[in-house]
Short mmCIF file of C-alpha atoms and ligand atoms in Angstrom, two decimals:
data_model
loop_
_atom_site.label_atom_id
_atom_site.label_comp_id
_atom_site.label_asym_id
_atom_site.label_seq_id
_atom_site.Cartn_x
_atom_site.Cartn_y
_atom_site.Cartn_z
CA UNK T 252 0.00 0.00 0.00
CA UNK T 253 1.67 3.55 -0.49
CA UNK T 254 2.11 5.76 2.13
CA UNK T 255 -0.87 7.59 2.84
CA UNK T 256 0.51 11.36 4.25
CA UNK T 257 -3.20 12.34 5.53
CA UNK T 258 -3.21 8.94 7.84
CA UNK T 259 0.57 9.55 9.27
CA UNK T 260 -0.44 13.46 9.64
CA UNK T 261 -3.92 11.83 11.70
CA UNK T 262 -1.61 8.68 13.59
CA UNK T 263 0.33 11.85 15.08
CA UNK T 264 -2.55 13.60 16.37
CA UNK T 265 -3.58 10.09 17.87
CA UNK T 266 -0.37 9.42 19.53
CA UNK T 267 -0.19 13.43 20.61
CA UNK T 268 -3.81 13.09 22.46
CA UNK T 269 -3.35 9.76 23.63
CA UNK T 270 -0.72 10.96 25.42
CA UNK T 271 -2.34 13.76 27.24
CA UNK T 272 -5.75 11.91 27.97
CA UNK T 273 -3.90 8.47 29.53
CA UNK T 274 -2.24 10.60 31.60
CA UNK T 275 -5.71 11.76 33.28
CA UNK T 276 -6.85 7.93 32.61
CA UNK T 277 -4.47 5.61 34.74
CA UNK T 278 -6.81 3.66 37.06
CA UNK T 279 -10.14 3.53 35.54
CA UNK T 280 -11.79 1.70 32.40
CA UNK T 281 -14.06 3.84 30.20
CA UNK T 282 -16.72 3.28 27.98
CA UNK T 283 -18.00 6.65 27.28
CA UNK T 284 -17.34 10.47 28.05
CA UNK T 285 -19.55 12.32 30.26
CA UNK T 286 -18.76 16.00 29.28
CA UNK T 287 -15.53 15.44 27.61
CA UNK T 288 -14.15 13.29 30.29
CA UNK T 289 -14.15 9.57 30.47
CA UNK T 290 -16.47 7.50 32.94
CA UNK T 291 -15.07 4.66 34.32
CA UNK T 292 -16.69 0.70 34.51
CA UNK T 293 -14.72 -0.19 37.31
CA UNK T 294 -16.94 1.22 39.08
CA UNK T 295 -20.10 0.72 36.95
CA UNK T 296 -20.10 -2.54 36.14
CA UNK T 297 -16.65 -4.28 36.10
CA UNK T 298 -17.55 -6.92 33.91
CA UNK T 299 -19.06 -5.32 30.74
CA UNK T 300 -18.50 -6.41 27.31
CA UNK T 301 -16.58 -2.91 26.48
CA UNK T 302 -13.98 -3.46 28.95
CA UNK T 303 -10.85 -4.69 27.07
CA UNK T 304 -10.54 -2.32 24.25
CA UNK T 305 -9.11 0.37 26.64
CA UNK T 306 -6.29 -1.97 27.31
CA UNK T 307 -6.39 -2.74 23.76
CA UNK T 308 -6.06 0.89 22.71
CA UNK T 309 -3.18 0.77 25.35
CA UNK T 310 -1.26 -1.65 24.03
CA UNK T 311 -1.87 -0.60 20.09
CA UNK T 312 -0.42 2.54 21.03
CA UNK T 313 2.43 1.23 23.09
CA UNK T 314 3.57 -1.02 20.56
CA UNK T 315 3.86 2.43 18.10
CA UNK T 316 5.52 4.31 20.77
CA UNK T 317 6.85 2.00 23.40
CA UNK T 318 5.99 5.23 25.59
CA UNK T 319 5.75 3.10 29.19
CA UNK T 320 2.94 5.34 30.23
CA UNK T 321 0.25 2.94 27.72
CA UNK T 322 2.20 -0.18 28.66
CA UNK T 323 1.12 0.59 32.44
CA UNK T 324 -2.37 1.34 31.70
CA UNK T 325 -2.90 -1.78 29.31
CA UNK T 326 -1.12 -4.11 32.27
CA UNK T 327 -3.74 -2.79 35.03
CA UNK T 328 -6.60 -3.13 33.17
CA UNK T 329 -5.65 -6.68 32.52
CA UNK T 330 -5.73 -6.96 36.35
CA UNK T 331 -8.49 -5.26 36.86
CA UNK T 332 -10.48 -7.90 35.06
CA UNK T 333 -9.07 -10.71 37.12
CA UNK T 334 -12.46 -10.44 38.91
CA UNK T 335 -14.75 -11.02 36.52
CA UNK T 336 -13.35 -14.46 36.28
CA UNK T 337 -14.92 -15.01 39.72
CA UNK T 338 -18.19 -13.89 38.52
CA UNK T 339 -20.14 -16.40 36.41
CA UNK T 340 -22.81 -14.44 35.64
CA UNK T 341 -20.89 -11.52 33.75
CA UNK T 342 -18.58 -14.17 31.44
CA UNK T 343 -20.54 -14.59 28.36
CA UNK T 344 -19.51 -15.14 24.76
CA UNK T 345 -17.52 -11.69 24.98
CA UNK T 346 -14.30 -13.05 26.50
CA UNK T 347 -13.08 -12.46 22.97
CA UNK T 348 -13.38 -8.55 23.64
CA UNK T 349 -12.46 -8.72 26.90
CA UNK T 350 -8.88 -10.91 26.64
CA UNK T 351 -7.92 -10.52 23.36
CA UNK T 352 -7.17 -7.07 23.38
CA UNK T 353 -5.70 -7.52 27.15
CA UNK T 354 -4.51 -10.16 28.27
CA UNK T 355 -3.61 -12.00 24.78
CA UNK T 356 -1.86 -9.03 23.39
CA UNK T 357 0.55 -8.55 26.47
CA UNK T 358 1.31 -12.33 26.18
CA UNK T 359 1.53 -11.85 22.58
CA UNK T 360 3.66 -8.48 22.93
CA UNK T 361 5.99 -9.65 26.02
CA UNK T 362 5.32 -13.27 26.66
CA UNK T 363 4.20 -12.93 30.11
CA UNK T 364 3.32 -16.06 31.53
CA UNK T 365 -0.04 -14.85 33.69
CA UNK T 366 -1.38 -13.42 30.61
CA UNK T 367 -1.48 -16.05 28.93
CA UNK T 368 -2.99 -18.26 31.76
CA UNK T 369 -5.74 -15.38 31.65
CA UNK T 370 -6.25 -15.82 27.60
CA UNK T 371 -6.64 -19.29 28.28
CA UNK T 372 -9.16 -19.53 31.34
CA UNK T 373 -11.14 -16.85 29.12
CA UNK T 374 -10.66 -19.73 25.78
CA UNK T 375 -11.79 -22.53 28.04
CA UNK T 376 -15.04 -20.57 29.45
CA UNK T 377 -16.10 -19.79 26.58
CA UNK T 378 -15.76 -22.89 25.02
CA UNK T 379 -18.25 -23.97 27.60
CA UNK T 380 -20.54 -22.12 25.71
CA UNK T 381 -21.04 -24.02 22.68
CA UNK T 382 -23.96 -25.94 22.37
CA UNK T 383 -23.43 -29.20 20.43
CA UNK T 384 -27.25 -29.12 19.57
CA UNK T 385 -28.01 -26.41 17.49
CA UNK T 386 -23.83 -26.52 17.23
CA UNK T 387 -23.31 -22.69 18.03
CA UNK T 388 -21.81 -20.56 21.27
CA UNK T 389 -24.46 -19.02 23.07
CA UNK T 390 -24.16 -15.69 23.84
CA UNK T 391 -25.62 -13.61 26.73
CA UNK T 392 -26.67 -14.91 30.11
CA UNK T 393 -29.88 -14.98 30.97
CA UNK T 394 -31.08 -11.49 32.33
CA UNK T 395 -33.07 -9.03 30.99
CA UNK T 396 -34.44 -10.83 28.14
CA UNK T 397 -35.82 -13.91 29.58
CA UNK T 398 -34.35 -17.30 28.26
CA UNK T 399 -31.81 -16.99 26.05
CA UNK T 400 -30.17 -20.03 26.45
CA UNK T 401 -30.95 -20.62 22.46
CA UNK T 402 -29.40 -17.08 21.75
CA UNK T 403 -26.98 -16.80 19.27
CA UNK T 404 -25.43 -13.90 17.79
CA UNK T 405 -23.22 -12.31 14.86
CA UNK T 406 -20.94 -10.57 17.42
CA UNK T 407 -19.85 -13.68 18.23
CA UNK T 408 -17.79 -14.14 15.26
CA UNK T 409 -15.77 -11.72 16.72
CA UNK T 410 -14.73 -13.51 19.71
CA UNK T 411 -13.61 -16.59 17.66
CA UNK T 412 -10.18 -15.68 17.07
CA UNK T 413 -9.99 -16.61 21.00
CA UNK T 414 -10.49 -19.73 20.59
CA UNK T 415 -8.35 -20.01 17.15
CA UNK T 416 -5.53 -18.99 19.58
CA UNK T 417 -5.80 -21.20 22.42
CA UNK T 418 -5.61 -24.35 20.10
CA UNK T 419 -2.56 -23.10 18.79
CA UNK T 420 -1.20 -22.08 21.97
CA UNK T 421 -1.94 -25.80 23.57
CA UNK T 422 -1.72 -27.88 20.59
CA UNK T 423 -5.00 -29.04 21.55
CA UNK T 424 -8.18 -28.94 18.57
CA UNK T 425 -10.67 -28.82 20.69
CA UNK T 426 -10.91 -24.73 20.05
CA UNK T 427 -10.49 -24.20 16.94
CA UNK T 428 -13.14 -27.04 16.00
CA UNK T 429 -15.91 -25.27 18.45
CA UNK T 430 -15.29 -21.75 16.69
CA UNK T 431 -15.62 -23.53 13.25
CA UNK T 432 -18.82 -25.42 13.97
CA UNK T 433 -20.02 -22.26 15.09
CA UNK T 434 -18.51 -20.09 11.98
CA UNK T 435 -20.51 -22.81 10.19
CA UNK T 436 -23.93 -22.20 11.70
CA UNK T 437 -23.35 -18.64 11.61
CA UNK T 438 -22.59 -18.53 8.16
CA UNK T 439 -26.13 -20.71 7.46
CA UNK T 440 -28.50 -18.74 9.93
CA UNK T 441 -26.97 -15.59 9.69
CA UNK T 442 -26.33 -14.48 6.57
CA UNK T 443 -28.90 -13.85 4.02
CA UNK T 444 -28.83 -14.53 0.45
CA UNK T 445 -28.28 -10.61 -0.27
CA UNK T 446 -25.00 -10.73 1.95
CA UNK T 447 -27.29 -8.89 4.74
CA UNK T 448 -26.66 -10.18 8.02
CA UNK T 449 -29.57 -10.97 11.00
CA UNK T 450 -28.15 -9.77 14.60
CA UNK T 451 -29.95 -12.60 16.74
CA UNK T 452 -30.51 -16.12 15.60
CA UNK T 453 -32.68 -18.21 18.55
CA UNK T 454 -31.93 -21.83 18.40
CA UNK T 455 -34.01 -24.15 20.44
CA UNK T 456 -31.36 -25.42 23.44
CA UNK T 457 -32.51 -29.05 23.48
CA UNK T 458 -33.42 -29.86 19.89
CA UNK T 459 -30.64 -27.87 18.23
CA UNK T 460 -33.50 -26.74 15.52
CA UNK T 461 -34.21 -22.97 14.31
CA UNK T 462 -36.54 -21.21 16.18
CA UNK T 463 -36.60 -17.17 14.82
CA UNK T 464 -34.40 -13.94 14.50
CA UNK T 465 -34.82 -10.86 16.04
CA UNK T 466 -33.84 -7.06 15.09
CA UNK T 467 -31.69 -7.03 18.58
CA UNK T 468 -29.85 -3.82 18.16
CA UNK T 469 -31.00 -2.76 14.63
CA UNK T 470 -34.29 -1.12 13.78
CA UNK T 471 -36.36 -4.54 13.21
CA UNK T 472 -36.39 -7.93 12.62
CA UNK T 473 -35.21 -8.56 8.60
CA UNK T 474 -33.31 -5.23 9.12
CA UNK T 475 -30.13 -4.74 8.48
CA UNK T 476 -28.09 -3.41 11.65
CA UNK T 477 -24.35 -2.13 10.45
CA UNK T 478 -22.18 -2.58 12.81
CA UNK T 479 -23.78 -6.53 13.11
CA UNK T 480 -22.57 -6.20 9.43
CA UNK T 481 -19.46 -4.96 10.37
CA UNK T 482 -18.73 -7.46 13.27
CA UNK T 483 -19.72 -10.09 10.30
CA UNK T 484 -17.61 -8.60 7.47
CA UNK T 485 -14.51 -8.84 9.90
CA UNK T 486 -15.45 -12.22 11.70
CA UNK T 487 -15.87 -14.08 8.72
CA UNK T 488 -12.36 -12.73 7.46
CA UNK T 489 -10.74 -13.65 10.80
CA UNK T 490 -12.11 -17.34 10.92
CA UNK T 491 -10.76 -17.56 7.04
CA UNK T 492 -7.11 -16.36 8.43
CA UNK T 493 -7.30 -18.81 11.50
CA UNK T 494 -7.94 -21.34 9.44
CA UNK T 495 -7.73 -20.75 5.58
CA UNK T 496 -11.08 -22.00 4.98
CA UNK T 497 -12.47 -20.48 1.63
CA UNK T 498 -15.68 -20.45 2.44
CA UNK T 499 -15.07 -18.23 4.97
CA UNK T 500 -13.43 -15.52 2.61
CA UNK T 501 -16.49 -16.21 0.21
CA UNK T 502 -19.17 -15.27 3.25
CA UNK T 503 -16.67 -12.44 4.33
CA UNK T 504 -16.60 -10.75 0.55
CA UNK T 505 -20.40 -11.62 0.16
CA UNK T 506 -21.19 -9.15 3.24
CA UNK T 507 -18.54 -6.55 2.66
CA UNK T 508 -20.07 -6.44 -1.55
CA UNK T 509 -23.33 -5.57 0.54
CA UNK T 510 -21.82 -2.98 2.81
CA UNK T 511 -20.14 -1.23 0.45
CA UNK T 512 -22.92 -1.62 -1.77
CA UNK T 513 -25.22 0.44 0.67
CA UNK T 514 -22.25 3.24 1.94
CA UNK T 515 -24.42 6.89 1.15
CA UNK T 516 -23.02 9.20 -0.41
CA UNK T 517 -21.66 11.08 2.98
CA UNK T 518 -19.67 8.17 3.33
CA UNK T 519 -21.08 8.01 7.43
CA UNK T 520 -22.77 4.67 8.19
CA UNK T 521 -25.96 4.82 9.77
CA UNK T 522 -27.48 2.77 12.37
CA UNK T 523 -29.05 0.71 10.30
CA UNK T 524 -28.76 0.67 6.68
CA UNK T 525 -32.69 -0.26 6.91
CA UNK T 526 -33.93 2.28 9.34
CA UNK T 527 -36.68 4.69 7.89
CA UNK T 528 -35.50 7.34 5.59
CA UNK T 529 -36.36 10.52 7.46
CA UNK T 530 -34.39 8.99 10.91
CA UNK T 531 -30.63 10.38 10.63
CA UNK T 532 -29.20 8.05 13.39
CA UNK T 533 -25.14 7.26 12.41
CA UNK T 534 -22.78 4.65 14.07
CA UNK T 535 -19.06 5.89 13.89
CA UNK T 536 -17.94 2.45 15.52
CA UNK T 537 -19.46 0.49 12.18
CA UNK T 538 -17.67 2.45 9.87
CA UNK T 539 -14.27 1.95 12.13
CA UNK T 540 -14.72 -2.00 12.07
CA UNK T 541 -16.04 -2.56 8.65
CA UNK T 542 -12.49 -0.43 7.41
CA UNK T 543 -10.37 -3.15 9.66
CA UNK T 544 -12.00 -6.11 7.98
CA UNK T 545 -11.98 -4.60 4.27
CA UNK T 546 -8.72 -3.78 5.17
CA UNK T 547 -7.91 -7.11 6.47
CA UNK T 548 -9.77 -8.67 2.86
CA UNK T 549 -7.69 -6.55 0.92
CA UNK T 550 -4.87 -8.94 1.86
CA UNK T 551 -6.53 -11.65 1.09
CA UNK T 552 -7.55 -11.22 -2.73
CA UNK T 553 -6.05 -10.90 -6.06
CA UNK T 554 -4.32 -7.08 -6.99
CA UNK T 555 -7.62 -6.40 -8.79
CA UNK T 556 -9.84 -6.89 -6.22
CA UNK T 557 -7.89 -6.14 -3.00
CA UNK T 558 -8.00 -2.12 -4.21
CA UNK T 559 -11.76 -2.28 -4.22
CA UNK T 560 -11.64 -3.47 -0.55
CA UNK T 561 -8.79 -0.95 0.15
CA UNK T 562 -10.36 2.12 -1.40
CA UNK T 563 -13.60 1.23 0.29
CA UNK T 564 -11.84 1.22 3.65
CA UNK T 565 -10.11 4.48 2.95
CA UNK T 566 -13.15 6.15 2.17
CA UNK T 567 -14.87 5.19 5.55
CA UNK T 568 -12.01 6.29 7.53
CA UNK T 569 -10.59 9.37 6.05
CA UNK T 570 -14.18 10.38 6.34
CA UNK T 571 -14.10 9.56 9.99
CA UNK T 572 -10.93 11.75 10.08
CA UNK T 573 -12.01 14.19 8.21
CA UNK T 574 -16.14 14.72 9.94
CA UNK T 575 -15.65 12.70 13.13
CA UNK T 576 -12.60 13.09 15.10
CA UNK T 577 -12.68 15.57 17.97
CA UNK T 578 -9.21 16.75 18.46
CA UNK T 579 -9.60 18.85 21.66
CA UNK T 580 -7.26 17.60 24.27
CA UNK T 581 -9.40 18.75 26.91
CA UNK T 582 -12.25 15.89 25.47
CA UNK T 583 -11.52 12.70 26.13
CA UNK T 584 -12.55 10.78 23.42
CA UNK T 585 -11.40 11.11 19.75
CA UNK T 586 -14.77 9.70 17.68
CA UNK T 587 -17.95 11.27 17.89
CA UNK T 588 -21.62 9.59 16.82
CA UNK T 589 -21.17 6.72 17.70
CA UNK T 590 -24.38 4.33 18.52
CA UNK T 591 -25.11 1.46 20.72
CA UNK T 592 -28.90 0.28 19.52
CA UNK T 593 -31.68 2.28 17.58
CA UNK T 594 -34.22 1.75 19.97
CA UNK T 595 -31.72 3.02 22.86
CA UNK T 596 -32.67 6.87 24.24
CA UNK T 597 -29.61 7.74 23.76
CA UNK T 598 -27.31 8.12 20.50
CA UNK T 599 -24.47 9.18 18.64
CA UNK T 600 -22.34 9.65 21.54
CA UNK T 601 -18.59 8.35 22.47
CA UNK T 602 -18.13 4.81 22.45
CA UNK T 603 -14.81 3.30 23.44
CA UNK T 604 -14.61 0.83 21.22
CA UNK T 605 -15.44 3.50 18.07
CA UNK T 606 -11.69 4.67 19.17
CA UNK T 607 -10.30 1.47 19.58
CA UNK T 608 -10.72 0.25 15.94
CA UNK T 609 -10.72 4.25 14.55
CA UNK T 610 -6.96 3.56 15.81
CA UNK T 611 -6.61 0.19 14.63
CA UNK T 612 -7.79 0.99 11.20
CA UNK T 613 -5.08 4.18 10.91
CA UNK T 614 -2.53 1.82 12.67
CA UNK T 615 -3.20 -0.79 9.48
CA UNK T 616 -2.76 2.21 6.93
CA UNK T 617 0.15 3.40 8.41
CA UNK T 618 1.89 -0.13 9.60
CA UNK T 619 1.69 0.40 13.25
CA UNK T 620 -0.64 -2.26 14.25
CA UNK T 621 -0.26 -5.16 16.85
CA UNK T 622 -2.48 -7.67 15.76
CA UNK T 623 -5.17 -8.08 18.10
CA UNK T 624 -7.61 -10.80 16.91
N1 LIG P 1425 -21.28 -6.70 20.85
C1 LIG P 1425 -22.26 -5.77 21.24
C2 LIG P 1425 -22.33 -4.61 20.35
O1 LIG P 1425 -21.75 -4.57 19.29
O2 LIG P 1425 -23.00 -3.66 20.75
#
């Protein structure tokens, strides 16, 4: 790829506010900003699904720098999540999100012993998820919703790679062959012939058989929320990395034709790319993640093809850059509008993990990255 001068010029402004904001960040784990300043879910709720990609913005910004300061943060907010491994109830199908980008980089990064004994109590737990009926990882605990022990859902592909990891890390197939089985029926019940992905698949627990979908964070059922197309586009990619399986690649390509396919003209993703016309909801965070994975499938297809993906992803991010970065020092977080359901009160607001892959995508464009997933 040449070198892109308006992604260096925007990795320096990164690296310049990172700096100032970690410094007022040390000890807490944010998800969003309440009036320019980060919150913090140590406090809140210690075991949310957000809770790794601070670390993870640590370390991706460490391993550009090697600036201590990041290295510190990312280490205690490994530790910090220590206790959610005594707390059943808030480890779900999101240990992906949580380790990966914690504990699995540090090992990856330094080697440390205790993170990778983390990565791999987080591997084995949740692949005590899978369900060898309906042969898929369930995904939430039940709570709010009722029974969702037959819950599946396209996040998941996600976590995957934490189970591709652990198999190669203990020689031992086990893993790798519960994330496949579940890439499988993911790849069946999930995506739709148009390349459109459903958010929430219900399986019935005993039987194994299809039940329904749901809308789950997008406007309705049949919709078509992004960033569930985003976590898809990228997921698919990842298992077809892990584990070279063409299929994979196909499904991967198949939903990033249909995300790119439905990209307005302002180049900002909105909520759903099937909400009503007159509602003007955006997601930052699916723009950031769809750019990683088209990114990511640029490097898997012929010369012809892989500048499709790769102009697509520039497009999303350098308008990101360009329409959503806030650059004021004094405000804590760097993407704006970003969205965590339709039918939520609240929306386009800071969401941690917008910045987290906002960074990863510039740190791809600009060879920086640490390989997270
Ligand atoms: N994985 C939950 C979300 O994307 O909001």
């Amino acid at each position: 790829m040449d070198k892109l001068q308006w992604a260096e010029e925007v990795a320096e402004k990164i690296i310049k506010k990172s700096e100032v904001v970690a410094k007022e960040n040390k000890e807490n784990i944010p998800y969003t900003t309440v009036d320019g300043k980060f919150d913090d879910m140590v406090k809140a709720n210690f075991c949310w699904w957000t809770n790794g990609f601070w670390g993870g913005m640590m370390w991706q910004l460490y391993n550009a720098t090697k600036n201590d300061l990041f290295r510190e943060i990312a280490e205690n907010n490994e530790k910090i999540l220590d206790r959610n491994f005594m707390e059943a109830q808030g480890l779900d199908h999101d240990n992906g999100f949580k380790w990966l980008p914690t504990a699995v980089a540090n090992y990856r990064l330094t080697g440390n012993k205790a993170s990778k004994n983390r990565g791999l109590l987080a591997a084995n737990n949740l692949a005590g998820r899978f369900n060898p009926a309906g042969s898929f990882i369930r995904a939430w605990n039940d709570g709010g919703d009722g029974n969702t022990a037959g819950w599946a859902i396209i996040d998941c592909m996600m976590n995957l790679p934490l189970l591709y990891w652990a198999s190669k890390e203990t020689n031992d197939p086990r893993f790798k062959q519960i994330a496949m089985l579940h890439a499988d029926t993911a790849q069946k019940y999930f995506i739709r012939p148009d390349g459109s992905s459903n958010h929430i698949v219900e399986f019935n627990p005993v039987t194994g058989e299809y039940v329904t979908t749901f809308g789950g964070q997008g406007y309705k059922e049949g919709s078509s929320w992004t960033r569930g197309q985003a976590w898809a586009l990228y997921g698919f990619t990842l298992s077809y990395i892990h584990t070279q399986n063409k299929q994979y690649l196909d499904t991967a390509i198949r939903v990033a034709n249909y995300f790119i396919y439905n990209i307005p003209e302002s180049g900002l993703i909105p909520v759903d790319f099937r909400q009503p016309e007159d509602c003007t909801y955006e997601d930052s965070t699916a723009a950031a993640i769809a750019a990683c994975g088209l990114l990511e499938i640029a490097k898997q297809v012929n010369e012809k093809d892989s500048k499709i993906y790769e102009k697509a992803a520039i497009n999303l991010i350098k308008t990101l850059a360009e329409k959503r970065c806030n650059w004021d020092l004094n405000v804590h977080n760097i993407l704006e509008k970003c969205t965590a359901a339709y039918h939520d009160e609240r929306h386009e607001f800071s969401i941690i993990y917008g910045d987290y892959y906002f960074i990863e995508a510039i740190w791809k464009l600009t060879g920086k990255e640490l390989f997270i997933w």
